[in-house]
mmCIF file of C-alpha atoms in Angstrom:
data_model
loop_
_atom_site.group_PDB
_atom_site.id
_atom_site.type_symbol
_atom_site.label_atom_id
_atom_site.label_comp_id
_atom_site.label_asym_id
_atom_site.label_seq_id
_atom_site.Cartn_x
_atom_site.Cartn_y
_atom_site.Cartn_z
ATOM 1 C CA MET T 24 -141.115 -14.680 119.075
ATOM 2 C CA SER T 25 -140.820 -11.283 119.831
ATOM 3 C CA GLY T 26 -137.676 -11.724 121.133
ATOM 4 C CA ASP T 27 -136.321 -12.588 118.058
ATOM 5 C CA LEU T 28 -137.840 -9.590 116.298
ATOM 6 C CA ASN T 29 -136.282 -7.348 119.184
ATOM 7 C CA GLY T 30 -132.867 -9.218 118.344
ATOM 8 C CA ASN T 31 -133.460 -8.657 114.685
ATOM 9 C CA LYS T 32 -134.256 -4.807 115.070
ATOM 10 C CA ILE T 33 -130.934 -4.208 117.115
ATOM 11 C CA LEU T 34 -129.007 -6.037 114.722
ATOM 12 C CA GLY T 35 -130.503 -3.922 111.958
ATOM 13 C CA ALA T 36 -129.690 -0.742 113.438
ATOM 14 C CA VAL T 37 -126.346 -1.620 114.227
ATOM 15 C CA LEU T 38 -125.614 -2.623 110.739
ATOM 16 C CA ALA T 39 -127.287 0.932 109.594
ATOM 17 C CA THR T 40 -125.539 2.974 112.013
ATOM 18 C CA ALA T 41 -122.263 1.260 110.340
ATOM 19 C CA PHE T 42 -123.266 1.669 106.745
ATOM 20 C CA VAL T 43 -123.791 5.669 107.822
ATOM 21 C CA ILE T 44 -120.656 5.936 108.951
ATOM 22 C CA VAL T 45 -118.982 4.294 106.026
ATOM 23 C CA GLY T 46 -121.178 6.151 103.651
ATOM 24 C CA VAL T 47 -120.321 9.871 105.409
ATOM 25 C CA GLN T 48 -116.730 8.969 105.229
ATOM 26 C CA GLN T 49 -116.899 7.738 101.490
ATOM 27 C CA VAL T 50 -119.067 10.859 100.389
ATOM 28 C CA THR T 51 -116.859 13.255 102.580
ATOM 29 C CA GLY T 52 -113.484 12.046 100.948
ATOM 30 C CA ALA T 53 -115.033 12.510 97.821
ATOM 31 C CA ILE T 54 -115.817 16.172 98.364
ATOM 32 C CA TYR T 55 -112.631 17.311 99.994
ATOM 33 C CA HIS T 56 -110.634 15.280 98.128
ATOM 34 C CA THR T 57 -106.789 16.866 98.073
ATOM 35 C CA GLU T 58 -103.598 16.237 96.041
ATOM 36 C CA PRO T 59 -100.326 15.789 98.666
ATOM 37 C CA PRO T 60 -97.860 18.684 97.755
ATOM 38 C CA GLU T 61 -94.914 18.051 94.946
ATOM 39 C CA LYS T 62 -92.631 19.650 97.768
ATOM 40 C CA MET T 63 -92.841 19.452 101.446
ATOM 41 C CA GLY T 64 -92.315 22.383 103.374
ATOM 42 C CA TYR T 65 -92.824 26.272 102.174
ATOM 43 C CA PHE T 66 -90.139 28.230 100.437
ATOM 44 C CA VAL T 67 -89.182 31.758 102.375
ATOM 45 C CA ASP T 68 -87.321 34.032 100.346
ATOM 46 C CA ALA T 69 -85.151 36.610 102.492
ATOM 47 C CA PRO T 70 -82.886 38.544 100.586
ATOM 48 C CA GLU T 71 -82.387 41.086 102.485
ATOM 49 C CA GLU T 72 -80.996 39.138 105.414
ATOM 50 C CA ALA T 73 -78.984 37.040 103.082
ATOM 51 C CA ALA T 74 -77.570 40.375 101.971
ATOM 52 C CA ALA T 75 -76.696 41.564 105.371
ATOM 53 C CA GLY T 76 -75.125 37.939 106.294
ATOM 54 C CA ALA T 77 -72.955 38.748 103.619
ATOM 55 C CA ALA T 78 -72.183 42.296 104.640
ATOM 56 C CA GLU T 79 -71.398 41.129 107.769
ATOM 57 C CA ALA T 80 -69.277 38.452 106.855
ATOM 58 C CA ALA T 81 -67.379 40.993 104.740
ATOM 59 C CA LEU T 82 -66.848 43.658 107.465
ATOM 60 C CA PRO T 83 -66.615 42.227 110.980
ATOM 61 C CA PRO T 84 -67.401 44.520 113.644
ATOM 62 C CA ASP T 85 -64.739 46.894 114.810
ATOM 63 C CA TRP T 86 -64.482 46.048 118.406
ATOM 64 C CA GLY T 87 -61.961 48.437 119.542
ATOM 65 C CA THR T 88 -64.754 50.890 118.837
ATOM 66 C CA VAL T 89 -68.151 48.965 119.417
ATOM 67 C CA LEU T 90 -67.008 47.329 122.684
ATOM 68 C CA PRO T 91 -66.356 50.499 124.737
ATOM 69 C CA ALA T 92 -70.072 51.886 123.885
ATOM 70 C CA ALA T 93 -71.723 48.405 124.007
ATOM 71 C CA ASP T 94 -74.589 48.149 126.667
ATOM 72 C CA LEU T 95 -74.210 45.504 129.236
ATOM 73 C CA ALA T 96 -77.625 45.573 130.736
ATOM 74 C CA ALA T 97 -79.011 44.920 127.102
ATOM 75 C CA GLY T 98 -76.616 42.060 126.556
ATOM 76 C CA GLU T 99 -77.475 40.490 129.821
ATOM 77 C CA ALA T 100 -81.184 40.810 128.730
ATOM 78 C CA ALA T 101 -79.965 39.043 125.369
ATOM 79 C CA PHE T 102 -78.556 35.879 127.470
ATOM 80 C CA ALA T 103 -81.664 35.182 128.483
ATOM 81 C CA ARG T 104 -82.722 33.309 125.426
ATOM 82 C CA CYS T 105 -79.379 31.189 126.262
ATOM 83 C CA GLN T 106 -80.129 30.413 129.875
ATOM 84 C CA ALA T 107 -82.090 27.367 128.991
ATOM 85 C CA CYS T 108 -79.276 25.670 128.022
ATOM 86 C CA HIS T 109 -76.233 27.621 129.798
ATOM 87 C CA THR T 110 -75.186 28.513 133.110
ATOM 88 C CA TYR T 111 -72.557 31.528 133.345
ATOM 89 C CA ASN T 112 -71.646 31.365 137.076
ATOM 90 C CA ALA T 113 -68.091 30.619 137.804
ATOM 91 C CA GLY T 114 -67.902 27.010 138.195
ATOM 92 C CA GLY T 115 -71.418 26.446 137.100
ATOM 93 C CA ALA T 116 -72.737 23.197 135.818
ATOM 94 C CA ASN T 117 -72.919 22.072 132.508
ATOM 95 C CA GLY T 118 -76.716 22.106 131.046
ATOM 96 C CA THR T 119 -77.289 21.185 127.482
ATOM 97 C CA GLY T 120 -74.732 23.375 126.415
ATOM 98 C CA PRO T 121 -71.347 24.418 128.466
ATOM 99 C CA ASN T 122 -71.345 26.734 131.233
ATOM 100 C CA LEU T 123 -69.998 30.174 129.479
ATOM 101 C CA TYR T 124 -68.448 31.944 132.267
ATOM 102 C CA GLY T 125 -64.946 32.732 130.866
ATOM 103 C CA VAL T 126 -65.818 31.915 127.301
ATOM 104 C CA LEU T 127 -64.152 34.552 125.703
ATOM 105 C CA GLY T 128 -60.703 33.542 125.172
ATOM 106 C CA ARG T 129 -61.217 29.899 125.907
ATOM 107 C CA PRO T 130 -60.108 27.041 124.014
ATOM 108 C CA VAL T 131 -63.115 26.180 121.582
ATOM 109 C CA ALA T 132 -64.596 22.710 122.753
ATOM 110 C CA GLY T 133 -62.329 23.016 125.691
ATOM 111 C CA HIS T 134 -64.729 23.314 128.757
ATOM 112 C CA PRO T 135 -64.007 20.266 130.919
ATOM 113 C CA GLY T 136 -66.938 17.611 131.447
ATOM 114 C CA PHE T 137 -68.842 18.541 128.320
ATOM 115 C CA ALA T 138 -69.346 16.182 125.657
ATOM 116 C CA TYR T 139 -68.763 18.071 122.652
ATOM 117 C CA SER T 140 -70.032 17.401 118.969
ATOM 118 C CA ASP T 141 -67.525 15.784 116.328
ATOM 119 C CA ALA T 142 -68.180 18.863 114.224
ATOM 120 C CA MET T 143 -67.220 21.145 117.357
ATOM 121 C CA ILE T 144 -64.183 19.121 117.685
ATOM 122 C CA ALA T 145 -63.348 18.826 114.091
ATOM 123 C CA HIS T 146 -63.646 23.032 113.989
ATOM 124 C CA LYS T 147 -61.331 23.685 116.568
ATOM 125 C CA ALA T 148 -58.652 22.412 114.533
ATOM 126 C CA GLY T 149 -58.851 25.577 112.396
ATOM 127 C CA THR T 150 -60.170 27.520 114.817
ATOM 128 C CA PRO T 151 -58.440 26.908 118.169
ATOM 129 C CA THR T 152 -59.873 29.627 120.384
ATOM 130 C CA TRP T 153 -63.035 31.814 120.992
ATOM 131 C CA THR T 154 -61.684 35.263 119.503
ATOM 132 C CA TYR T 155 -64.271 38.272 119.325
ATOM 133 C CA ASP T 156 -64.754 37.099 115.591
ATOM 134 C CA GLU T 157 -65.068 33.541 116.176
ATOM 135 C CA LEU T 158 -67.828 33.932 118.606
ATOM 136 C CA ASP T 159 -69.625 36.695 116.593
ATOM 137 C CA GLN T 160 -69.774 34.500 113.557
ATOM 138 C CA PHE T 161 -70.835 31.579 115.606
ATOM 139 C CA LEU T 162 -73.720 33.181 117.457
ATOM 140 C CA THR T 163 -74.712 34.959 114.207
ATOM 141 C CA ALA T 164 -75.816 31.507 112.914
ATOM 142 C CA PRO T 165 -74.386 28.271 114.664
ATOM 143 C CA GLY T 166 -75.281 25.722 112.361
ATOM 144 C CA ARG T 167 -74.089 27.369 109.541
ATOM 145 C CA HIS T 168 -70.719 28.208 110.996
ATOM 146 C CA VAL T 169 -70.349 25.069 112.431
ATOM 147 C CA PRO T 170 -72.285 22.576 110.097
ATOM 148 C CA GLY T 171 -73.093 19.565 112.795
ATOM 149 C CA THR T 172 -73.056 21.326 115.831
ATOM 150 C CA LYS T 173 -75.544 19.977 118.578
ATOM 151 C CA MET T 174 -76.397 23.707 119.221
ATOM 152 C CA SER T 175 -79.905 24.069 117.895
ATOM 153 C CA PHE T 176 -80.205 27.518 118.189
ATOM 154 C CA ALA T 177 -81.069 29.907 115.280
ATOM 155 C CA GLY T 178 -78.723 32.353 115.936
ATOM 156 C CA ILE T 179 -78.766 36.106 116.572
ATOM 157 C CA ARG T 180 -79.126 38.299 113.613
ATOM 158 C CA ASP T 181 -78.704 41.726 115.010
ATOM 159 C CA THR T 182 -75.237 43.048 114.973
ATOM 160 C CA GLN T 183 -75.788 45.037 117.727
ATOM 161 C CA THR T 184 -77.445 42.591 119.903
ATOM 162 C CA ARG T 185 -74.788 40.441 119.430
ATOM 163 C CA ILE T 186 -72.202 42.981 120.051
ATOM 164 C CA ASN T 187 -74.045 43.853 123.482
ATOM 165 C CA LEU T 188 -74.427 40.093 124.415
ATOM 166 C CA ILE T 189 -70.378 39.303 123.564
ATOM 167 C CA ALA T 190 -69.592 42.519 125.788
ATOM 168 C CA TRP T 191 -71.623 41.091 128.458
ATOM 169 C CA LEU T 192 -69.947 37.633 128.083
ATOM 170 C CA ARG T 193 -66.636 39.525 128.356
ATOM 171 C CA SER T 194 -67.682 40.803 131.800
ATOM 172 C CA GLN T 195 -68.199 37.221 133.001
ATOM 173 C CA GLY T 196 -64.772 36.015 133.766
ATOM 174 C CA SER T 197 -63.010 37.221 130.235
ATOM 175 C CA THR T 198 -62.242 40.540 131.367
ATOM 176 C CA GLY T 199 -58.558 39.639 130.796
ATOM 177 C CA VAL T 200 -59.143 39.455 126.831
ATOM 178 C CA ALA T 201 -57.858 42.788 125.899
ATOM 179 C CA VAL T 202 -60.008 45.310 123.632
ATOM 180 C CA PRO T 203 -58.235 45.554 120.496
ATOM 181 C CA ALA T 204 -57.470 49.213 119.199
ATOM 182 C CA PRO T 205 -60.148 50.562 116.749
ATOM 183 C CA ASP T 206 -59.455 49.502 113.082
ATOM 184 C CA PRO T 207 -60.400 52.141 110.631
ATOM 185 C CA ALA T 208 -60.710 48.886 107.998
ATOM 186 C CA ARG T 209 -63.570 47.588 109.687
ATOM 187 C CA GLN T 210 -65.270 50.830 110.130
ATOM 188 C CA PRO T 211 -68.704 51.613 108.448
ATOM 189 C CA GLY T 212 -68.109 52.471 104.775
ATOM 190 C CA ALA T 213 -64.574 51.056 104.536
ATOM 191 C CA ALA T 214 -64.011 49.281 101.120
ATOM 192 C CA ALA T 215 -63.471 45.226 102.240
ATOM 193 C CA PRO T 216 -60.442 44.159 100.875
ATOM 194 C CA ALA T 217 -61.063 41.832 97.571
ATOM 195 C CA GLU T 218 -60.577 37.898 97.941
ATOM 196 C CA GLY T 219 -57.356 36.621 98.957
ATOM 197 C CA GLU T 220 -55.632 40.513 98.674
ATOM 198 C CA ALA T 221 -54.702 42.065 101.762
ATOM 199 C CA ALA T 222 -54.718 46.028 102.018
ATOM 200 C CA GLU T 223 -51.207 47.037 102.703
ATOM 201 C CA THR T 224 -50.621 50.646 103.858
ATOM 202 C CA PRO T 225 -47.251 51.908 102.943
ATOM 203 C CA ALA T 226 -45.081 52.358 106.212
ATOM 204 C CA PRO T 227 -44.532 56.198 106.936
ATOM 205 C CA GLY T 228 -41.148 57.382 105.567
ATOM 206 C CA SER T 229 -40.822 54.663 102.928
ATOM 207 C CA GLU T 230 -40.025 55.049 99.432
ATOM 208 C CA GLU T 231 -43.748 53.187 98.695
ATOM 209 C CA ALA T 232 -45.151 56.309 100.601
ATOM 210 C CA ALA T 233 -43.141 59.057 98.850
ATOM 211 C CA ALA T 234 -44.279 57.773 95.795
ATOM 212 C CA ALA T 235 -47.971 57.842 97.006
ATOM 213 C CA ALA T 236 -47.547 61.371 98.515
ATOM 214 C CA GLY T 237 -46.249 62.800 95.370
ATOM 215 C CA GLY T 238 -42.707 62.208 95.757
ATOM 216 C CA GLN T 239 -42.298 63.620 99.128
ATOM 217 C CA ALA T 240 -42.421 61.378 102.090
ATOM 218 C CA GLY T 241 -45.557 62.340 104.382
ATOM 219 C CA GLY T 242 -46.626 64.974 102.530
ATOM 220 C CA ALA T 243 -48.902 66.245 99.669
ATOM 221 C CA PRO T 244 -46.993 66.813 96.243
ATOM 222 C CA ASP T 245 -45.430 69.783 96.035
ATOM 223 C CA THR T 246 -46.293 71.925 92.457
ATOM 224 C CA GLY T 247 -44.140 74.956 93.386
ATOM 225 C CA ALA T 248 -41.126 76.399 92.036
ATOM 226 C CA ALA T 249 -39.196 74.628 94.832
ATOM 227 C CA ALA T 250 -40.603 71.078 93.611
ATOM 228 C CA GLN T 251 -39.061 71.374 89.673
ATOM 229 C CA PRO T 252 -36.061 69.821 88.724
ATOM 230 C CA THR T 253 -33.021 71.777 88.519
ATOM 231 C CA VAL T 254 -31.654 71.995 85.170
ATOM 232 C CA GLN T 255 -27.810 72.360 85.082
ATOM 233 C CA ALA T 256 -26.006 73.972 82.338
ATOM 234 C CA THR T 257 -23.620 72.192 80.379
ATOM 235 C CA PRO T 258 -20.104 74.453 79.630
ATOM 236 C CA ALA T 259 -19.730 74.501 76.001
ATOM 237 C CA ALA T 260 -16.888 72.980 74.372
ATOM 238 C CA PRO T 261 -14.060 75.516 73.348
ATOM 239 C CA SER T 262 -13.857 76.217 69.980
ATOM 240 C CA ALA T 263 -10.813 75.272 67.666
ATOM 241 C CA ALA T 264 -10.322 78.937 66.845
ATOM 242 C CA ALA T 265 -10.438 79.844 70.494
ATOM 243 C CA SER T 266 -7.763 77.133 71.528
ATOM 244 C CA GLY T 267 -5.696 78.071 68.663
ATOM 245 C CA ASP T 268 -5.627 73.845 67.814
ATOM 246 C CA PRO T 269 -7.067 73.465 64.413
ATOM 247 C CA SER T 270 -7.037 69.392 64.505
ATOM 248 C CA PRO T 271 -9.997 67.386 65.741
ATOM 249 C CA ARG T 272 -10.068 65.367 68.686
#
């Protein structure tokens, strides 16, 4: 008889514990009730970054000016964030990304033995070579420049960091790629040409240059007496009385 009572007590304790657990869950759910968000994620408003990106797209770096002044040590330090996926030594193995030795001047999607994404292979049709500008735009935002690329790197927004990195990459097997001459049109403060309109500079000595210079090739407009037009006097016709011929002609 006492054994049955002990079994009932154990069963009752188990049931009571179960009721307490269920009851606590219900009460907690009622107190801390939350509604799911209408839109997942968070909106990050970064107008300054967007404006900076537009400015960079409108006015690329003047490589002839910035490369000679680049900090190679800083560029090597910037490459540290790339080492998880890329090697840079000559003959180095491919990793998650291709080996980057001699990448500047190399064909896009052209490193042997690496399986490039379909997006990168399609991209090379319009941009066949890794030029300074192409490498700069890709490093700024890989996913934006080549939508669908397998490269998940967010990009380097700081222009000087990219310049240093590209200068250092050039020193790793791409020194044969010439540094272009300085381009005044890319200097800070230079007005970007309108879309679809190329800036043209009249050739020295041409008629266009002469017109732009106020009529004098290669110089400023002259406002002195020498620049004034010469007026030639037209000799007066002899009068009929002077010629002795009264008939009109």
